[in-house]
Amino acid sequence: MLGTDTGKARHIKIEILNGGEYEALLNSGRLSLLGASYNVDEFLAAPKILLCGRCNQGGHIKKFCQQSKFDICRRCGGVRTHLQDHRDCQIKCHHCGGDHESTSYKCQYISDFRYQLIQKLREHPEKLPPQVQLFIPTEFREKNDRQKTIVNKNARNERPLRQQQQQFNKTDSDSRAWPGWNSTTTGPSSSISQADELIKSFTQRLDEMEKRHETENRLAQERYEAEKMRIEIKYKLHIESLSKAWLLTDQTQEMQQRIISKTTTATREAFTSIIEMAEALAGTVNELKKQSGTEVFDGWLHLIQTHRNQLKGTHVRYNEQLKEMESFQSEYNASKKNALLTLFSSNNV
């Protein structure tokens, strides 16, 4: 609550627009509600002080300010030319340098100004209007002083005198009339009516809150559905793009496999031709050896047979590795196909 030490209060504030009901409720001092009785006291708000909107000091208004030529931000104390720059600025009082706004009651400058103002009103309470009761905050009261308010006692004493003069000025016709009913007296019926009015006002407020909550929930649901639709459309577009990318990848992979297959076929044919050529060359050298009857061709024959055997071993290893690669390629294609079917299935799209 504004003006308190902690900003909190354990009381419930009720605003009553009808002046008669307001006076009756204060005079009775009790409020009966749903079978329970509650104490009623007059609520006196903490006194507000006049602060300049330009320099954030007390005692004058912005129109007559002579302390500053520009507007000072009450949060950071900087030049408040662009409001956008001062919505989230660092809070630092330019009066005392504290961690609060310059117009806060926590500021020592504002607190001293309030204290001086209350002291002046204590010295001259006759300057207050007759209907005003100025509440004195706890920290500004004198020690052992139980006075909580400042009132214009002279103006209040004039009211009974005016009422007595009106009684003396009554005519004989007025004296023969029925006596007037004291408006300040209350009974069970007035308390019940007040409780009924309060219950009606609370019920109306609850209905308004319920309607507002229903409207907010409906708008939130509409925003949720719209956002959900937007995400689904975006997800479908993403899936389509991903599907096209996978299709292009498959086409590229298929083309690479065809190239590799042709290269493999050519390599196999080359191995076969070279091995056959080596065998033919070995046969030719062997015939020459038989015809000459010498051992000159033994070295050549041994070298040709060695290379032929190496070619056969390399050919065998090449075929085995090629089979392993083909098996791995088949497993990879099957796994990729299953992953694509899972990703692009109707349940996930």
Short mmCIF file of C-alpha atoms in Angstrom, two decimals:
data_model
loop_
_atom_site.label_atom_id
_atom_site.label_comp_id
_atom_site.label_asym_id
_atom_site.label_seq_id
_atom_site.Cartn_x
_atom_site.Cartn_y
_atom_site.Cartn_z
CA MET A 1 0.00 0.00 0.00
CA LEU A 2 1.37 3.42 -0.92
CA GLY A 3 3.05 5.24 1.95
CA THR A 4 3.58 2.21 4.23
CA ASP A 5 6.92 0.87 5.36
CA THR A 6 6.60 -2.50 3.64
CA GLY A 7 4.06 -1.69 0.93
CA LYS A 8 1.68 -4.29 2.41
CA ALA A 9 -1.39 -4.19 4.64
CA ARG A 10 -3.58 -6.75 6.42
CA HIS A 11 -6.78 -4.77 5.91
CA ILE A 12 -9.34 -4.83 3.09
CA LYS A 13 -10.10 -1.53 1.42
CA ILE A 14 -13.76 -0.99 0.38
CA GLU A 15 -14.85 2.06 -1.64
CA ILE A 16 -18.45 3.24 -1.09
CA LEU A 17 -19.89 5.88 -3.41
CA ASN A 18 -23.05 6.59 -1.41
CA GLY A 19 -22.31 9.20 1.27
CA GLY A 20 -25.19 8.11 3.50
CA GLU A 21 -24.10 4.49 3.52
CA TYR A 22 -20.53 5.64 4.16
CA GLU A 23 -21.53 7.62 7.28
CA ALA A 24 -23.84 4.85 8.53
CA LEU A 25 -21.14 2.22 8.18
CA LEU A 26 -18.61 4.35 10.08
CA ASN A 27 -21.08 5.16 12.84
CA SER A 28 -22.02 1.52 13.36
CA GLY A 29 -18.38 0.44 13.43
CA ARG A 30 -19.31 -3.12 12.42
CA LEU A 31 -20.03 -4.95 9.17
CA SER A 32 -22.00 -8.20 9.08
CA LEU A 33 -21.15 -10.40 6.10
CA LEU A 34 -22.14 -14.06 5.64
CA GLY A 35 -22.71 -14.59 9.36
CA ALA A 36 -19.44 -12.93 10.43
CA SER A 37 -18.95 -9.51 12.02
CA TYR A 38 -16.00 -7.32 11.04
CA ASN A 39 -14.61 -4.11 12.49
CA VAL A 40 -14.89 -1.03 10.29
CA ASP A 41 -12.48 1.91 10.41
CA GLU A 42 -12.16 4.91 8.18
CA PHE A 43 -9.38 4.54 5.63
CA LEU A 44 -7.08 7.53 5.48
CA ALA A 45 -4.58 7.30 2.65
CA ALA A 46 -1.02 8.47 3.08
CA PRO A 47 -0.72 12.16 2.14
CA LYS A 48 0.50 12.72 -1.37
CA ILE A 49 2.90 15.54 -2.08
CA LEU A 50 3.18 17.78 -5.09
CA LEU A 51 6.22 16.88 -7.20
CA CYS A 52 7.47 18.64 -10.30
CA GLY A 53 7.27 16.57 -13.47
CA ARG A 54 10.49 18.10 -14.77
CA CYS A 55 13.03 18.16 -11.91
CA ASN A 56 11.24 15.64 -9.62
CA GLN A 57 11.46 18.03 -6.66
CA GLY A 58 8.65 19.13 -4.37
CA GLY A 59 6.87 22.43 -3.85
CA HIS A 60 6.10 23.44 -7.45
CA ILE A 61 4.81 22.11 -10.78
CA LYS A 62 6.43 21.69 -14.16
CA LYS A 63 4.89 24.88 -15.54
CA PHE A 64 6.70 27.04 -12.98
CA CYS A 65 9.88 24.95 -12.63
CA GLN A 66 13.11 26.92 -12.39
CA GLN A 67 15.38 24.10 -11.21
CA SER A 68 15.98 22.50 -14.60
CA LYS A 69 15.64 23.44 -18.26
CA PHE A 70 14.96 19.87 -19.40
CA ASP A 71 12.92 16.89 -18.21
CA ILE A 72 14.86 14.62 -15.86
CA CYS A 73 14.12 10.89 -15.85
CA ARG A 74 12.92 9.82 -12.42
CA ARG A 75 14.52 6.37 -12.90
CA CYS A 76 18.09 7.11 -13.96
CA GLY A 77 18.34 10.91 -13.65
CA GLY A 78 19.28 11.39 -17.32
CA VAL A 79 17.81 13.71 -19.92
CA ARG A 80 14.36 12.36 -20.77
CA THR A 81 14.27 13.37 -24.44
CA HIS A 82 13.45 9.99 -25.96
CA LEU A 83 10.97 8.02 -23.86
CA GLN A 84 11.94 4.74 -25.51
CA ASP A 85 15.44 4.99 -24.01
CA HIS A 86 14.10 5.36 -20.45
CA ARG A 87 11.64 2.47 -20.22
CA ASP A 88 14.27 -0.03 -19.08
CA CYS A 89 17.01 2.31 -17.90
CA GLN A 90 19.00 1.68 -14.72
CA ILE A 91 17.20 2.82 -11.58
CA LYS A 92 19.30 5.31 -9.62
CA CYS A 93 17.92 8.26 -7.66
CA HIS A 94 19.48 11.55 -8.76
CA HIS A 95 18.68 13.10 -5.34
CA CYS A 96 20.57 10.70 -3.07
CA GLY A 97 22.07 8.10 -5.45
CA GLY A 98 20.01 5.28 -3.93
CA ASP A 99 18.61 2.19 -5.66
CA HIS A 100 15.10 3.62 -6.17
CA GLU A 101 13.24 6.17 -8.26
CA SER A 102 13.71 9.83 -7.44
CA THR A 103 9.98 10.23 -6.64
CA SER A 104 9.84 7.22 -4.31
CA TYR A 105 9.01 7.61 -0.63
CA LYS A 106 12.21 5.67 0.09
CA CYS A 107 14.28 8.68 -1.03
CA GLN A 108 15.64 10.69 1.90
CA TYR A 109 14.99 13.95 0.06
CA ILE A 110 11.31 13.10 -0.48
CA SER A 111 11.03 11.86 3.11
CA ASP A 112 12.50 15.10 4.48
CA PHE A 113 10.18 17.16 2.29
CA ARG A 114 7.14 15.20 3.55
CA TYR A 115 8.27 15.65 7.15
CA GLN A 116 8.66 19.42 6.72
CA LEU A 117 5.26 19.65 5.05
CA ILE A 118 3.57 17.69 7.86
CA GLN A 119 5.29 19.85 10.48
CA LYS A 120 3.98 23.02 8.83
CA LEU A 121 0.46 21.60 8.73
CA ARG A 122 0.76 20.68 12.40
CA GLU A 123 1.64 24.27 13.20
CA HIS A 124 -1.17 25.67 11.03
CA PRO A 125 -4.02 23.12 10.89
CA GLU A 126 -6.49 25.92 10.16
CA LYS A 127 -5.23 25.94 6.56
CA LEU A 128 -6.80 22.53 5.93
CA PRO A 129 -10.31 22.35 4.41
CA PRO A 130 -13.02 21.40 6.95
CA GLN A 131 -13.75 18.01 5.34
CA VAL A 132 -10.09 16.91 5.20
CA GLN A 133 -8.39 14.57 7.68
CA LEU A 134 -4.68 14.30 6.98
CA PHE A 135 -3.18 10.97 8.03
CA ILE A 136 0.22 11.19 9.75
CA PRO A 137 2.55 8.30 8.80
CA THR A 138 4.04 6.36 11.70
CA GLU A 139 7.62 7.46 11.05
CA PHE A 140 6.60 11.15 11.19
CA ARG A 141 4.77 11.05 14.55
CA GLU A 142 6.23 12.48 17.70
CA LYS A 143 7.32 10.12 20.46
CA ASN A 144 4.46 9.17 22.82
CA ASP A 145 2.05 11.08 20.59
CA ARG A 146 -1.10 9.11 19.78
CA GLN A 147 -2.46 11.67 17.35
CA LYS A 148 -2.80 9.98 13.95
CA THR A 149 -4.51 12.75 11.96
CA ILE A 150 -4.39 16.49 11.40
CA VAL A 151 -7.79 18.19 11.20
CA ASN A 152 -9.11 21.73 11.11
CA LYS A 153 -10.79 21.82 14.53
CA ASN A 154 -12.04 25.38 14.08
CA ALA A 155 -13.96 24.47 10.94
CA ARG A 156 -15.42 21.38 12.62
CA ASN A 157 -16.58 23.40 15.64
CA GLU A 158 -18.47 25.77 13.35
CA ARG A 159 -20.76 22.96 12.12
CA PRO A 160 -22.66 22.43 15.44
CA LEU A 161 -23.09 26.20 15.81
CA ARG A 162 -24.67 26.47 12.38
CA GLN A 163 -26.94 23.52 13.15
CA GLN A 164 -28.05 25.15 16.45
CA GLN A 165 -28.82 28.40 14.65
CA GLN A 166 -30.94 26.49 12.18
CA GLN A 167 -32.83 24.86 15.09
CA PHE A 168 -33.53 28.26 16.70
CA ASN A 169 -34.70 29.74 13.40
CA LYS A 170 -37.43 27.12 12.93
CA THR A 171 -41.04 28.35 12.71
CA ASP A 172 -44.06 27.14 14.67
CA SER A 173 -45.18 25.07 11.71
CA ASP A 174 -41.88 23.26 11.80
CA SER A 175 -42.27 22.53 15.52
CA ARG A 176 -45.65 20.92 14.94
CA ALA A 177 -44.24 18.61 12.31
CA TRP A 178 -43.11 15.06 12.96
CA PRO A 179 -39.60 14.88 14.41
CA GLY A 180 -36.92 13.97 11.91
CA TRP A 181 -35.25 10.57 11.95
CA ASN A 182 -31.59 10.60 12.86
CA SER A 183 -29.80 9.54 9.73
CA THR A 184 -26.79 8.31 11.67
CA THR A 185 -28.73 5.62 13.54
CA THR A 186 -28.52 2.19 12.09
CA GLY A 187 -30.17 -1.11 12.80
CA PRO A 188 -30.10 -4.71 11.68
CA SER A 189 -32.04 -3.91 8.52
CA SER A 190 -29.49 -1.34 7.35
CA SER A 191 -26.63 -3.75 8.05
CA ILE A 192 -28.41 -6.48 6.10
CA SER A 193 -29.01 -4.12 3.18
CA GLN A 194 -25.38 -3.06 3.24
CA ALA A 195 -24.29 -6.68 3.28
CA ASP A 196 -26.65 -7.43 0.38
CA GLU A 197 -25.21 -4.55 -1.61
CA LEU A 198 -21.69 -5.73 -0.91
CA ILE A 199 -22.56 -9.28 -1.91
CA LYS A 200 -24.17 -8.00 -5.11
CA SER A 201 -21.13 -5.92 -5.93
CA PHE A 202 -18.81 -8.86 -5.24
CA THR A 203 -21.00 -11.14 -7.36
CA GLN A 204 -20.97 -8.63 -10.20
CA ARG A 205 -17.20 -8.33 -10.00
CA LEU A 206 -16.86 -12.12 -10.01
CA ASP A 207 -19.10 -12.35 -13.09
CA GLU A 208 -17.02 -9.70 -14.85
CA MET A 209 -13.83 -11.51 -13.90
CA GLU A 210 -15.25 -14.81 -15.18
CA LYS A 211 -16.28 -13.22 -18.49
CA ARG A 212 -12.88 -11.60 -18.83
CA HIS A 213 -11.14 -14.89 -18.10
CA GLU A 214 -13.32 -16.70 -20.65
CA THR A 215 -12.49 -14.08 -23.26
CA GLU A 216 -8.78 -14.31 -22.48
CA ASN A 217 -8.89 -18.12 -22.64
CA ARG A 218 -10.74 -18.02 -25.96
CA LEU A 219 -8.23 -15.57 -27.43
CA ALA A 220 -5.36 -17.67 -26.10
CA GLN A 221 -6.89 -20.80 -27.66
CA GLU A 222 -7.28 -19.00 -31.00
CA ARG A 223 -3.67 -17.85 -30.86
CA TYR A 224 -2.63 -21.41 -30.02
CA GLU A 225 -4.57 -22.87 -32.96
CA ALA A 226 -3.14 -20.26 -35.33
CA GLU A 227 0.40 -20.93 -34.12
CA LYS A 228 -0.18 -24.69 -34.39
CA MET A 229 -1.43 -24.29 -37.99
CA ARG A 230 1.58 -22.15 -38.85
CA ILE A 231 3.98 -24.73 -37.40
CA GLU A 232 2.25 -27.58 -39.26
CA ILE A 233 2.46 -25.72 -42.58
CA LYS A 234 6.10 -24.90 -41.95
CA TYR A 235 6.77 -28.53 -41.01
CA LYS A 236 5.13 -29.82 -44.20
CA LEU A 237 7.17 -27.43 -46.32
CA HIS A 238 10.30 -28.57 -44.52
CA ILE A 239 9.41 -32.23 -45.13
CA GLU A 240 8.82 -31.52 -48.82
CA SER A 241 12.20 -29.78 -49.11
CA LEU A 242 13.86 -32.65 -47.28
CA SER A 243 12.16 -35.19 -49.55
CA LYS A 244 13.41 -33.38 -52.64
CA ALA A 245 16.92 -33.30 -51.19
CA TRP A 246 16.78 -37.05 -50.45
CA LEU A 247 15.52 -37.74 -53.97
CA LEU A 248 18.38 -35.75 -55.46
CA THR A 249 20.81 -37.63 -53.22
CA ASP A 250 19.39 -40.97 -54.37
CA GLN A 251 19.74 -39.97 -58.00
CA THR A 252 23.34 -38.89 -57.44
CA GLN A 253 24.12 -42.11 -55.58
CA GLU A 254 22.52 -44.20 -58.33
CA MET A 255 24.63 -42.44 -60.95
CA GLN A 256 27.77 -43.04 -58.89
CA GLN A 257 26.88 -46.73 -58.52
CA ARG A 258 26.48 -47.05 -62.28
CA ILE A 259 29.88 -45.45 -62.85
CA ILE A 260 31.47 -47.70 -60.22
CA SER A 261 29.80 -50.76 -61.77
CA LYS A 262 31.17 -49.95 -65.21
CA THR A 263 34.62 -49.27 -63.77
CA THR A 264 34.49 -52.57 -61.87
CA THR A 265 33.51 -54.48 -65.00
CA ALA A 266 36.37 -52.93 -66.95
CA THR A 267 38.81 -53.74 -64.15
CA ARG A 268 37.68 -57.37 -64.04
CA GLU A 269 38.09 -57.68 -67.80
CA ALA A 270 41.55 -56.12 -67.55
CA PHE A 271 42.57 -58.61 -64.84
CA THR A 272 41.33 -61.52 -66.97
CA SER A 273 43.12 -60.28 -70.09
CA ILE A 274 46.40 -59.71 -68.27
CA ILE A 275 46.28 -63.13 -66.61
CA GLU A 276 45.53 -64.83 -69.95
CA MET A 277 48.34 -62.86 -71.58
CA ALA A 278 50.75 -63.97 -68.84
CA GLU A 279 49.71 -67.59 -69.28
CA ALA A 280 50.14 -67.34 -73.06
CA LEU A 281 53.55 -65.72 -72.62
CA ALA A 282 54.58 -68.47 -70.19
CA GLY A 283 53.49 -71.11 -72.70
CA THR A 284 55.48 -69.43 -75.48
CA VAL A 285 58.63 -69.23 -73.35
CA ASN A 286 58.19 -72.87 -72.35
CA GLU A 287 58.00 -73.91 -76.04
CA LEU A 288 61.13 -71.92 -76.83
CA LYS A 289 62.88 -73.67 -73.95
CA LYS A 290 61.92 -77.08 -75.29
CA GLN A 291 63.10 -76.24 -78.81
CA SER A 292 66.43 -74.80 -77.72
CA GLY A 293 67.09 -77.40 -75.04
CA THR A 294 68.87 -74.85 -72.90
CA GLU A 295 68.17 -73.34 -69.50
CA VAL A 296 68.41 -69.75 -70.74
CA PHE A 297 64.65 -69.29 -70.58
CA ASP A 298 64.27 -70.65 -67.04
CA GLY A 299 64.68 -67.22 -65.44
CA TRP A 300 62.16 -65.65 -67.78
CA LEU A 301 59.71 -68.48 -67.25
CA HIS A 302 60.00 -68.20 -63.44
CA LEU A 303 59.50 -64.43 -63.53
CA ILE A 304 56.42 -64.72 -65.75
CA GLN A 305 54.87 -67.41 -63.53
CA THR A 306 55.53 -65.30 -60.40
CA HIS A 307 53.77 -62.24 -61.88
CA ARG A 308 50.94 -64.45 -63.09
CA ASN A 309 50.39 -65.86 -59.60
CA GLN A 310 50.47 -62.35 -58.08
CA LEU A 311 47.89 -61.20 -60.62
CA LYS A 312 45.63 -64.14 -59.76
CA GLY A 313 45.93 -63.41 -56.00
CA THR A 314 45.22 -59.73 -56.54
CA HIS A 315 42.24 -60.65 -58.72
CA VAL A 316 40.82 -62.90 -55.99
CA ARG A 317 41.25 -60.24 -53.28
CA TYR A 318 39.70 -57.63 -55.54
CA ASN A 319 36.61 -59.82 -56.08
CA GLU A 320 36.27 -60.46 -52.31
CA GLN A 321 36.53 -56.76 -51.45
CA LEU A 322 34.08 -55.94 -54.19
CA LYS A 323 31.57 -58.42 -52.75
CA GLU A 324 31.97 -56.86 -49.28
CA MET A 325 31.39 -53.39 -50.70
CA GLU A 326 28.28 -54.59 -52.56
CA SER A 327 26.93 -56.19 -49.37
CA PHE A 328 27.61 -53.01 -47.36
CA GLN A 329 25.95 -50.93 -50.07
CA SER A 330 22.85 -53.13 -49.96
CA GLU A 331 22.59 -52.83 -46.15
CA TYR A 332 23.08 -49.05 -46.35
CA ASN A 333 20.37 -48.67 -49.00
CA ALA A 334 17.95 -50.79 -46.95
CA SER A 335 18.58 -48.76 -43.77
CA LYS A 336 18.19 -45.48 -45.62
CA LYS A 337 14.98 -46.69 -47.22
CA ASN A 338 13.51 -47.65 -43.83
CA ALA A 339 14.53 -44.29 -42.35
CA LEU A 340 12.91 -42.42 -45.23
CA LEU A 341 9.72 -44.47 -44.93
CA THR A 342 9.56 -43.70 -41.21
CA LEU A 343 10.25 -40.00 -41.74
CA PHE A 344 7.79 -39.48 -44.56
CA SER A 345 5.03 -41.75 -43.27
CA SER A 346 1.52 -40.29 -42.99
CA ASN A 347 1.57 -40.55 -39.18
CA ASN A 348 4.46 -38.12 -38.86
CA VAL A 349 3.51 -35.62 -41.56
#
